[in-house]
PDB file of C-alpha atoms in Angstrom:
ATOM      1  CA  UNK A   1      43.922 108.535  90.591  1.00  0.00           C
ATOM      2  CA  UNK A   2      41.019 110.670  89.177  1.00  0.00           C
ATOM      3  CA  UNK A   3      41.287 114.410  88.973  1.00  0.00           C
ATOM      4  CA  UNK A   4      38.813 114.836  91.723  1.00  0.00           C
ATOM      5  CA  UNK A   5      40.904 112.567  94.041  1.00  0.00           C
ATOM      6  CA  UNK A   6      44.150 114.595  93.211  1.00  0.00           C
ATOM      7  CA  UNK A   7      42.160 117.948  93.895  1.00  0.00           C
ATOM      8  CA  UNK A   8      41.071 116.553  97.254  1.00  0.00           C
ATOM      9  CA  UNK A   9      44.653 115.520  98.220  1.00  0.00           C
ATOM     10  CA  UNK A  10      46.284 118.805  97.168  1.00  0.00           C
ATOM     11  CA  UNK A  11      47.077 121.459  99.627  1.00  0.00           C
ATOM     12  CA  UNK A  12      45.712 124.230  97.290  1.00  0.00           C
ATOM     13  CA  UNK A  13      42.181 123.797  95.826  1.00  0.00           C
ATOM     14  CA  UNK A  14      41.408 124.656  92.226  1.00  0.00           C
ATOM     15  CA  UNK A  15      39.125 127.465  93.499  1.00  0.00           C
ATOM     16  CA  UNK A  16      42.125 129.009  95.173  1.00  0.00           C
ATOM     17  CA  UNK A  17      44.222 128.509  92.195  1.00  0.00           C
ATOM     18  CA  UNK A  18      41.943 130.692  90.182  1.00  0.00           C
ATOM     19  CA  UNK A  19      42.605 133.603  92.513  1.00  0.00           C
ATOM     20  CA  UNK A  20      45.382 135.845  91.247  1.00  0.00           C
ATOM     21  CA  UNK A  21      47.190 136.504  94.594  1.00  0.00           C
ATOM     22  CA  UNK A  22      47.357 132.806  95.261  1.00  0.00           C
ATOM     23  CA  UNK A  23      48.797 132.049  91.828  1.00  0.00           C
ATOM     24  CA  UNK A  24      51.482 134.771  92.263  1.00  0.00           C
ATOM     25  CA  UNK A  25      52.289 133.589  95.802  1.00  0.00           C
ATOM     26  CA  UNK A  26      52.712 129.941  94.732  1.00  0.00           C
ATOM     27  CA  UNK A  27      54.872 131.011  91.675  1.00  0.00           C
ATOM     28  CA  UNK A  28      57.145 133.017  94.013  1.00  0.00           C
ATOM     29  CA  UNK A  29      57.444 130.361  96.408  1.00  0.00           C
ATOM     30  CA  UNK A  30      58.336 127.796  93.741  1.00  0.00           C
ATOM     31  CA  UNK A  31      60.931 130.282  92.209  1.00  0.00           C
ATOM     32  CA  UNK A  32      62.407 130.895  95.606  1.00  0.00           C
ATOM     33  CA  UNK A  33      62.829 127.137  96.280  1.00  0.00           C
ATOM     34  CA  UNK A  34      64.569 126.640  92.956  1.00  0.00           C
ATOM     35  CA  UNK A  35      66.836 129.509  93.602  1.00  0.00           C
ATOM     36  CA  UNK A  36      67.847 128.228  96.993  1.00  0.00           C
ATOM     37  CA  UNK A  37      68.271 124.735  95.503  1.00  0.00           C
ATOM     38  CA  UNK A  38      70.569 126.127  92.823  1.00  0.00           C
ATOM     39  CA  UNK A  39      72.591 128.197  95.339  1.00  0.00           C
ATOM     40  CA  UNK A  40      73.054 125.186  97.586  1.00  0.00           C
ATOM     41  CA  UNK A  41      73.717 122.901  94.792  1.00  0.00           C
ATOM     42  CA  UNK A  42      75.934 124.969  92.529  1.00  0.00           C
ATOM     43  CA  UNK A  43      77.353 127.488  94.934  1.00  0.00           C
ATOM     44  CA  UNK A  44      80.400 125.593  95.942  1.00  0.00           C
ATOM     45  CA  UNK A  45      81.167 124.607  92.571  1.00  0.00           C
ATOM     46  CA  UNK A  46      80.863 128.175  91.144  1.00  0.00           C
ATOM     47  CA  UNK A  47      83.045 129.427  93.937  1.00  0.00           C
ATOM     48  CA  UNK A  48      85.546 126.798  93.181  1.00  0.00           C
ATOM     49  CA  UNK A  49      85.484 127.857  89.589  1.00  0.00           C
ATOM     50  CA  UNK A  50      86.091 131.583  90.540  1.00  0.00           C
ATOM     51  CA  UNK A  51      88.905 130.572  92.961  1.00  0.00           C
ATOM     52  CA  UNK A  52      90.658 128.522  90.326  1.00  0.00           C
ATOM     53  CA  UNK A  53      91.412 131.551  88.190  1.00  0.00           C
ATOM     54  CA  UNK A  54      92.064 134.118  91.059  1.00  0.00           C
ATOM     55  CA  UNK A  55      95.244 134.898  92.863  1.00  0.00           C
ATOM     56  CA  UNK A  56      95.851 133.297  96.183  1.00  0.00           C
ATOM     57  CA  UNK A  57      95.682 136.842  97.867  1.00  0.00           C
ATOM     58  CA  UNK A  58      92.280 137.475  96.405  1.00  0.00           C
ATOM     59  CA  UNK A  59      90.902 134.029  97.711  1.00  0.00           C
ATOM     60  CA  UNK A  60      92.393 134.342 101.195  1.00  0.00           C
ATOM     61  CA  UNK A  61      91.474 138.008 101.875  1.00  0.00           C
ATOM     62  CA  UNK A  62      88.404 138.564  99.811  1.00  0.00           C
ATOM     63  CA  UNK A  63      86.919 135.131  99.059  1.00  0.00           C
ATOM     64  CA  UNK A  64      83.576 136.403  97.716  1.00  0.00           C
ATOM     65  CA  UNK A  65      84.902 139.261  95.479  1.00  0.00           C
ATOM     66  CA  UNK A  66      84.976 138.763  91.673  1.00  0.00           C
ATOM     67  CA  UNK A  67      88.550 138.971  90.528  1.00  0.00           C
ATOM     68  CA  UNK A  68      89.881 142.134  92.182  1.00  0.00           C
ATOM     69  CA  UNK A  69      93.301 141.605  90.602  1.00  0.00           C
ATOM     70  CA  UNK A  70      91.934 140.034  87.370  1.00  0.00           C
ATOM     71  CA  UNK A  71      91.224 136.586  85.970  1.00  0.00           C
ATOM     72  CA  UNK A  72      94.262 134.442  86.141  1.00  0.00           C
ATOM     73  CA  UNK A  73      93.579 132.046  83.168  1.00  0.00           C
ATOM     74  CA  UNK A  74      97.178 130.740  83.507  1.00  0.00           C
ATOM     75  CA  UNK A  75      96.284 128.947  86.865  1.00  0.00           C
ATOM     76  CA  UNK A  76      94.848 125.995  85.162  1.00  0.00           C
ATOM     77  CA  UNK A  77      97.803 125.472  82.844  1.00  0.00           C
ATOM     78  CA  UNK A  78     100.305 125.996  85.636  1.00  0.00           C
ATOM     79  CA  UNK A  79      98.489 123.625  87.863  1.00  0.00           C
ATOM     80  CA  UNK A  80      98.427 121.051  85.080  1.00  0.00           C
ATOM     81  CA  UNK A  81     102.143 121.196  84.599  1.00  0.00           C
ATOM     82  CA  UNK A  82     103.773 122.375  87.845  1.00  0.00           C
ATOM     83  CA  UNK A  83     102.007 120.296  90.418  1.00  0.00           C
ATOM     84  CA  UNK A  84     101.403 117.184  88.206  1.00  0.00           C
ATOM     85  CA  UNK A  85      97.676 117.489  87.540  1.00  0.00           C
ATOM     86  CA  UNK A  86      97.997 116.318  84.032  1.00  0.00           C
ATOM     87  CA  UNK A  87      99.902 113.154  85.032  1.00  0.00           C
ATOM     88  CA  UNK A  88      97.576 112.553  87.935  1.00  0.00           C
ATOM     89  CA  UNK A  89      94.392 112.867  85.675  1.00  0.00           C
ATOM     90  CA  UNK A  90      95.888 110.172  83.437  1.00  0.00           C
ATOM     91  CA  UNK A  91      96.460 107.951  86.475  1.00  0.00           C
ATOM     92  CA  UNK A  92      92.881 108.398  87.529  1.00  0.00           C
ATOM     93  CA  UNK A  93      91.464 107.694  84.144  1.00  0.00           C
ATOM     94  CA  UNK A  94      93.490 104.482  83.897  1.00  0.00           C
ATOM     95  CA  UNK A  95      92.411 103.391  87.481  1.00  0.00           C
ATOM     96  CA  UNK A  96      88.711 104.262  86.578  1.00  0.00           C
ATOM     97  CA  UNK A  97      89.018 102.229  83.217  1.00  0.00           C
ATOM     98  CA  UNK A  98      90.592  99.270  84.907  1.00  0.00           C
ATOM     99  CA  UNK A  99      88.135  99.198  87.777  1.00  0.00           C
ATOM    100  CA  UNK A 100      85.057  99.548  85.235  1.00  0.00           C
ATOM    101  CA  UNK A 101      86.355  96.556  83.097  1.00  0.00           C
ATOM    102  CA  UNK A 102      87.137  94.262  86.023  1.00  0.00           C
ATOM    103  CA  UNK A 103      83.906  95.203  87.685  1.00  0.00           C
ATOM    104  CA  UNK A 104      81.891  94.340  84.639  1.00  0.00           C
ATOM    105  CA  UNK A 105      83.620  90.959  84.289  1.00  0.00           C
ATOM    106  CA  UNK A 106      83.015  90.040  87.932  1.00  0.00           C
ATOM    107  CA  UNK A 107      79.391  91.304  88.288  1.00  0.00           C
ATOM    108  CA  UNK A 108      78.228  89.739  85.011  1.00  0.00           C
ATOM    109  CA  UNK A 109      79.895  86.373  85.499  1.00  0.00           C
ATOM    110  CA  UNK A 110      78.830  86.188  89.145  1.00  0.00           C
ATOM    111  CA  UNK A 111      75.258  87.336  88.297  1.00  0.00           C
ATOM    112  CA  UNK A 112      75.082  84.669  85.542  1.00  0.00           C
ATOM    113  CA  UNK A 113      76.244  81.835  87.905  1.00  0.00           C
ATOM    114  CA  UNK A 114      73.812  82.857  90.638  1.00  0.00           C
ATOM    115  CA  UNK A 115      70.732  83.737  88.355  1.00  0.00           C
ATOM    116  CA  UNK A 116      70.911  81.530  85.342  1.00  0.00           C
ATOM    117  CA  UNK A 117      73.240  78.481  86.101  1.00  0.00           C
ATOM    118  CA  UNK A 118      72.056  78.233  89.699  1.00  0.00           C
ATOM    119  CA  UNK A 119      74.243  75.548  91.129  1.00  0.00           C
ATOM    120  CA  UNK A 120      73.322  73.833  94.323  1.00  0.00           C
ATOM    121  CA  UNK A 121      75.342  76.100  96.503  1.00  0.00           C
ATOM    122  CA  UNK A 122      74.107  79.338  94.912  1.00  0.00           C
ATOM    123  CA  UNK A 123      71.753  80.285  97.744  1.00  0.00           C
ATOM    124  CA  UNK A 124      74.634  79.804 100.343  1.00  0.00           C
ATOM    125  CA  UNK A 125      76.898  82.005  98.049  1.00  0.00           C
ATOM    126  CA  UNK A 126      74.438  84.581  97.642  1.00  0.00           C
ATOM    127  CA  UNK A 127      73.814  84.836 101.274  1.00  0.00           C
ATOM    128  CA  UNK A 128      77.592  85.295 101.987  1.00  0.00           C
ATOM    129  CA  UNK A 129      77.804  87.916  99.300  1.00  0.00           C
ATOM    130  CA  UNK A 130      74.731  89.746 100.851  1.00  0.00           C
ATOM    131  CA  UNK A 131      76.341  89.440 104.286  1.00  0.00           C
ATOM    132  CA  UNK A 132      79.383  91.481 103.308  1.00  0.00           C
ATOM    133  CA  UNK A 133      77.236  94.439 102.657  1.00  0.00           C
ATOM    134  CA  UNK A 134      76.659  94.748 106.398  1.00  0.00           C
ATOM    135  CA  UNK A 135      80.570  94.736 107.171  1.00  0.00           C
ATOM    136  CA  UNK A 136      82.011  98.263 107.584  1.00  0.00           C
ATOM    137  CA  UNK A 137      84.792  98.836 105.148  1.00  0.00           C
ATOM    138  CA  UNK A 138      87.094  99.839 107.895  1.00  0.00           C
ATOM    139  CA  UNK A 139      87.003  96.449 109.448  1.00  0.00           C
ATOM    140  CA  UNK A 140      88.153  94.649 106.335  1.00  0.00           C
ATOM    141  CA  UNK A 141      90.781  97.364 105.397  1.00  0.00           C
ATOM    142  CA  UNK A 142      93.690  95.744 107.301  1.00  0.00           C
ATOM    143  CA  UNK A 143      93.010  92.139 106.100  1.00  0.00           C
ATOM    144  CA  UNK A 144      92.622  93.275 102.581  1.00  0.00           C
ATOM    145  CA  UNK A 145      95.788  95.299 102.539  1.00  0.00           C
ATOM    146  CA  UNK A 146      97.678  92.216 103.855  1.00  0.00           C
ATOM    147  CA  UNK A 147      96.105  90.119 101.228  1.00  0.00           C
ATOM    148  CA  UNK A 148      97.147  92.595  98.563  1.00  0.00           C
ATOM    149  CA  UNK A 149     100.618  92.900  99.851  1.00  0.00           C
ATOM    150  CA  UNK A 150     101.054  89.310 100.085  1.00  0.00           C
ATOM    151  CA  UNK A 151     100.068  88.839  96.469  1.00  0.00           C
ATOM    152  CA  UNK A 152     102.455  91.477  95.499  1.00  0.00           C
ATOM    153  CA  UNK A 153     100.059  93.924  94.085  1.00  0.00           C
ATOM    154  CA  UNK A 154     101.148  96.940  96.098  1.00  0.00           C
ATOM    155  CA  UNK A 155     102.619  99.746  94.107  1.00  0.00           C
ATOM    156  CA  UNK A 156     100.690  98.778  90.923  1.00  0.00           C
ATOM    157  CA  UNK A 157      97.237  99.203  89.662  1.00  0.00           C
ATOM    158  CA  UNK A 158      96.116  95.742  90.100  1.00  0.00           C
ATOM    159  CA  UNK A 159      95.969  96.366  93.822  1.00  0.00           C
ATOM    160  CA  UNK A 160      93.235  98.718  93.298  1.00  0.00           C
ATOM    161  CA  UNK A 161      91.386  97.113  90.376  1.00  0.00           C
ATOM    162  CA  UNK A 162      90.773  93.713  91.942  1.00  0.00           C
ATOM    163  CA  UNK A 163      89.480  94.718  95.327  1.00  0.00           C
ATOM    164  CA  UNK A 164      87.338  97.291  93.702  1.00  0.00           C
ATOM    165  CA  UNK A 165      85.916  94.737  91.154  1.00  0.00           C
ATOM    166  CA  UNK A 166      84.715  92.560  93.880  1.00  0.00           C
ATOM    167  CA  UNK A 167      81.594  94.694  94.703  1.00  0.00           C
ATOM    168  CA  UNK A 168      78.811  92.886  96.299  1.00  0.00           C
ATOM    169  CA  UNK A 169      76.315  95.628  95.397  1.00  0.00           C
ATOM    170  CA  UNK A 170      77.118  95.613  91.673  1.00  0.00           C
ATOM    171  CA  UNK A 171      76.889  91.786  91.626  1.00  0.00           C
ATOM    172  CA  UNK A 172      73.542  91.476  93.285  1.00  0.00           C
ATOM    173  CA  UNK A 173      71.834  94.156  91.325  1.00  0.00           C
ATOM    174  CA  UNK A 174      73.081  92.576  88.122  1.00  0.00           C
ATOM    175  CA  UNK A 175      71.810  89.246  89.421  1.00  0.00           C
ATOM    176  CA  UNK A 176      68.375  90.890  90.194  1.00  0.00           C
ATOM    177  CA  UNK A 177      68.445  92.235  86.602  1.00  0.00           C
ATOM    178  CA  UNK A 178      69.204  88.681  85.125  1.00  0.00           C
ATOM    179  CA  UNK A 179      66.499  87.181  87.336  1.00  0.00           C
ATOM    180  CA  UNK A 180      63.810  89.237  85.461  1.00  0.00           C
ATOM    181  CA  UNK A 181      64.662  87.931  81.964  1.00  0.00           C
ATOM    182  CA  UNK A 182      62.350  85.027  80.999  1.00  0.00           C
ATOM    183  CA  UNK A 183      63.896  81.514  81.301  1.00  0.00           C
ATOM    184  CA  UNK A 184      62.327  80.769  77.894  1.00  0.00           C
ATOM    185  CA  UNK A 185      64.953  82.734  76.362  1.00  0.00           C
ATOM    186  CA  UNK A 186      67.821  80.575  77.696  1.00  0.00           C
ATOM    187  CA  UNK A 187      65.862  77.414  76.870  1.00  0.00           C
ATOM    188  CA  UNK A 188      65.271  78.459  73.310  1.00  0.00           C
ATOM    189  CA  UNK A 189      68.996  79.378  72.827  1.00  0.00           C
ATOM    190  CA  UNK A 190      70.087  75.909  74.339  1.00  0.00           C
ATOM    191  CA  UNK A 191      67.661  74.308  71.790  1.00  0.00           C
ATOM    192  CA  UNK A 192      69.290  76.061  69.004  1.00  0.00           C
ATOM    193  CA  UNK A 193      72.632  74.623  70.120  1.00  0.00           C
ATOM    194  CA  UNK A 194      74.157  77.465  72.207  1.00  0.00           C
ATOM    195  CA  UNK A 195      76.115  76.351  75.228  1.00  0.00           C
ATOM    196  CA  UNK A 196      76.504  78.237  78.531  1.00  0.00           C
ATOM    197  CA  UNK A 197      79.096  80.542  77.061  1.00  0.00           C
ATOM    198  CA  UNK A 198      77.086  81.240  74.011  1.00  0.00           C
ATOM    199  CA  UNK A 199      74.065  82.012  76.054  1.00  0.00           C
ATOM    200  CA  UNK A 200      76.031  84.479  78.324  1.00  0.00           C
ATOM    201  CA  UNK A 201      77.631  86.127  75.383  1.00  0.00           C
ATOM    202  CA  UNK A 202      75.000  86.284  72.824  1.00  0.00           C
ATOM    203  CA  UNK A 203      71.765  86.506  74.781  1.00  0.00           C
ATOM    204  CA  UNK A 204      72.355  87.782  78.305  1.00  0.00           C
ATOM    205  CA  UNK A 205      74.978  90.557  77.651  1.00  0.00           C
ATOM    206  CA  UNK A 206      73.059  92.224  74.828  1.00  0.00           C
ATOM    207  CA  UNK A 207      69.880  92.256  77.011  1.00  0.00           C
ATOM    208  CA  UNK A 208      71.967  93.694  80.047  1.00  0.00           C
ATOM    209  CA  UNK A 209      73.096  96.891  78.394  1.00  0.00           C
ATOM    210  CA  UNK A 210      70.853  99.028  80.684  1.00  0.00           C
ATOM    211  CA  UNK A 211      72.022  97.625  83.853  1.00  0.00           C
ATOM    212  CA  UNK A 212      75.699  97.469  82.733  1.00  0.00           C
ATOM    213  CA  UNK A 213      75.468 101.147  81.962  1.00  0.00           C
ATOM    214  CA  UNK A 214      74.445 101.906  85.448  1.00  0.00           C
ATOM    215  CA  UNK A 215      77.123  99.583  86.948  1.00  0.00           C
ATOM    216  CA  UNK A 216      79.672 101.470  84.822  1.00  0.00           C
ATOM    217  CA  UNK A 217      78.680 104.979  86.002  1.00  0.00           C
ATOM    218  CA  UNK A 218      78.488 104.005  89.535  1.00  0.00           C
ATOM    219  CA  UNK A 219      81.848 102.247  89.366  1.00  0.00           C
ATOM    220  CA  UNK A 220      83.484 105.344  87.615  1.00  0.00           C
ATOM    221  CA  UNK A 221      82.241 107.602  90.419  1.00  0.00           C
ATOM    222  CA  UNK A 222      83.346 105.474  93.119  1.00  0.00           C
ATOM    223  CA  UNK A 223      86.933 105.016  91.487  1.00  0.00           C
ATOM    224  CA  UNK A 224      87.208 108.688  90.782  1.00  0.00           C
ATOM    225  CA  UNK A 225      86.613 109.818  94.220  1.00  0.00           C
ATOM    226  CA  UNK A 226      88.343 106.914  96.025  1.00  0.00           C
ATOM    227  CA  UNK A 227      91.195 108.246  98.313  1.00  0.00           C
ATOM    228  CA  UNK A 228      92.050 106.101 101.213  1.00  0.00           C
ATOM    229  CA  UNK A 229      92.716 102.721  99.351  1.00  0.00           C
ATOM    230  CA  UNK A 230      94.812 104.384  96.575  1.00  0.00           C
ATOM    231  CA  UNK A 231      96.762 106.089  99.200  1.00  0.00           C
ATOM    232  CA  UNK A 232      97.627 102.853 100.929  1.00  0.00           C
ATOM    233  CA  UNK A 233      98.445 100.716  97.990  1.00  0.00           C
ATOM    234  CA  UNK A 234      99.871 103.129  95.332  1.00  0.00           C
ATOM    235  CA  UNK A 235     103.137 104.158  96.976  1.00  0.00           C
ATOM    236  CA  UNK A 236     104.971 105.629  94.037  1.00  0.00           C
ATOM    237  CA  UNK A 237     103.944 109.299  93.235  1.00  0.00           C
ATOM    238  CA  UNK A 238     103.965 108.570  89.467  1.00  0.00           C
ATOM    239  CA  UNK A 239     101.152 106.083  89.775  1.00  0.00           C
ATOM    240  CA  UNK A 240      98.898 107.978  92.217  1.00  0.00           C
ATOM    241  CA  UNK A 241      95.495 109.253  91.226  1.00  0.00           C
ATOM    242  CA  UNK A 242      94.246 112.919  91.529  1.00  0.00           C
ATOM    243  CA  UNK A 243      92.742 112.517  95.027  1.00  0.00           C
ATOM    244  CA  UNK A 244      96.045 111.267  96.521  1.00  0.00           C
ATOM    245  CA  UNK A 245      98.296 113.676  94.433  1.00  0.00           C
ATOM    246  CA  UNK A 246      96.389 116.800  95.660  1.00  0.00           C
ATOM    247  CA  UNK A 247      96.566 115.692  99.151  1.00  0.00           C
ATOM    248  CA  UNK A 248     100.321 115.196  98.931  1.00  0.00           C
ATOM    249  CA  UNK A 249     100.941 118.630  97.474  1.00  0.00           C
ATOM    250  CA  UNK A 250      98.294 120.425  99.547  1.00  0.00           C
ATOM    251  CA  UNK A 251     100.977 121.488 101.988  1.00  0.00           C
ATOM    252  CA  UNK A 252     103.631 122.844  99.747  1.00  0.00           C
ATOM    253  CA  UNK A 253     101.698 124.027  96.597  1.00  0.00           C
ATOM    254  CA  UNK A 254     100.416 127.546  96.172  1.00  0.00           C
ATOM    255  CA  UNK A 255      96.641 127.945  97.053  1.00  0.00           C
ATOM    256  CA  UNK A 256      95.623 129.289  93.658  1.00  0.00           C
ATOM    257  CA  UNK A 257      97.332 126.325  91.873  1.00  0.00           C
ATOM    258  CA  UNK A 258      95.871 123.931  94.409  1.00  0.00           C
ATOM    259  CA  UNK A 259      92.410 125.320  93.921  1.00  0.00           C
ATOM    260  CA  UNK A 260      92.796 125.053  90.085  1.00  0.00           C
ATOM    261  CA  UNK A 261      93.784 121.520  90.411  1.00  0.00           C
ATOM    262  CA  UNK A 262      90.663 120.764  92.622  1.00  0.00           C
ATOM    263  CA  UNK A 263      88.518 122.453  89.945  1.00  0.00           C
ATOM    264  CA  UNK A 264      90.051 120.051  87.354  1.00  0.00           C
ATOM    265  CA  UNK A 265      89.249 117.182  89.515  1.00  0.00           C
ATOM    266  CA  UNK A 266      85.630 118.251  89.940  1.00  0.00           C
ATOM    267  CA  UNK A 267      85.021 119.442  86.400  1.00  0.00           C
ATOM    268  CA  UNK A 268      86.170 116.451  84.510  1.00  0.00           C
ATOM    269  CA  UNK A 269      83.591 113.798  85.715  1.00  0.00           C
ATOM    270  CA  UNK A 270      80.898 116.614  85.586  1.00  0.00           C
ATOM    271  CA  UNK A 271      81.644 117.258  81.860  1.00  0.00           C
ATOM    272  CA  UNK A 272      81.675 113.405  81.198  1.00  0.00           C
ATOM    273  CA  UNK A 273      78.248 113.215  82.899  1.00  0.00           C
ATOM    274  CA  UNK A 274      76.790 116.117  80.858  1.00  0.00           C
ATOM    275  CA  UNK A 275      78.041 114.466  77.701  1.00  0.00           C
ATOM    276  CA  UNK A 276      76.659 111.039  78.526  1.00  0.00           C
ATOM    277  CA  UNK A 277      73.749 111.983  80.487  1.00  0.00           C
ATOM    278  CA  UNK A 278      71.237 110.847  78.077  1.00  0.00           C
ATOM    279  CA  UNK A 279      72.745 107.376  77.844  1.00  0.00           C
ATOM    280  CA  UNK A 280      72.972 107.210  81.614  1.00  0.00           C
ATOM    281  CA  UNK A 281      69.485 108.231  82.346  1.00  0.00           C
ATOM    282  CA  UNK A 282      68.115 106.074  79.709  1.00  0.00           C
ATOM    283  CA  UNK A 283      69.977 103.083  81.068  1.00  0.00           C
ATOM    284  CA  UNK A 284      68.995 103.841  84.626  1.00  0.00           C
ATOM    285  CA  UNK A 285      65.386 104.039  83.507  1.00  0.00           C
ATOM    286  CA  UNK A 286      65.326 100.765  81.443  1.00  0.00           C
ATOM    287  CA  UNK A 287      67.358  98.909  84.163  1.00  0.00           C
ATOM    288  CA  UNK A 288      64.043  97.807  85.782  1.00  0.00           C
ATOM    289  CA  UNK A 289      62.565  96.473  82.647  1.00  0.00           C
ATOM    290  CA  UNK A 290      63.445  93.779  80.045  1.00  0.00           C
ATOM    291  CA  UNK A 291      63.507  94.573  76.431  1.00  0.00           C
ATOM    292  CA  UNK A 292      62.703  92.104  73.879  1.00  0.00           C
TER     293      UNK A 292
END
């Protein structure tokens, strides 16, 4: 698109932009929009951070005041120990790590079968997998629970790991990425003597690092915020994640400690994203292309 076409399609012309009042008004409009977006996006998180180090009385009576009774830094440590946030955080990390591992195994092997090996029944299997995306999760909840119970996985992490690993969405996006890899690479590897397993491990997986990074991040977020399924499957309090543990103690715990625990639940994945944001954004941007 040329600069002239862009100017014709823009709301404000170049001649208007040369006028000082128009430039000032446009800058104020942009600044106002950014401030409103920041308030909407960061406001709840900032309020939760304030409430996490406030007394219960301050939060209930003066929710918008900035620490009338002083900052209560001990709320975080008390919540970590007294209402079991530390143990529940470890459980949540174990659940997320197991889910990511099993999800990567299922999505990569399934995508390899559908995109590279391509047996005769692959189109039928792909259609069945795609059809599961149109089935509401609430409909499959009861039969899935009965299946997990029949297998004896209720009360342990396998009851959460295995159903979460069978994600049709993850499998199909990995399969779509594998479809974009030139078939000549597989043929060259087979000519060099690599079998199906060697092609998968030494050719496909190294090239699939961008899409695998996206799958890992999406799986981690879904596992971290999952509530209903761990509530049904993990019946022992010592194995329950943060989402379930906070729900269980919400009626009995002091509000200040409960809010401190909720802040820990929110800030941990946020910090992890800020640490690995460059890798995640790079993977998300490279997922649509094949690197040689």
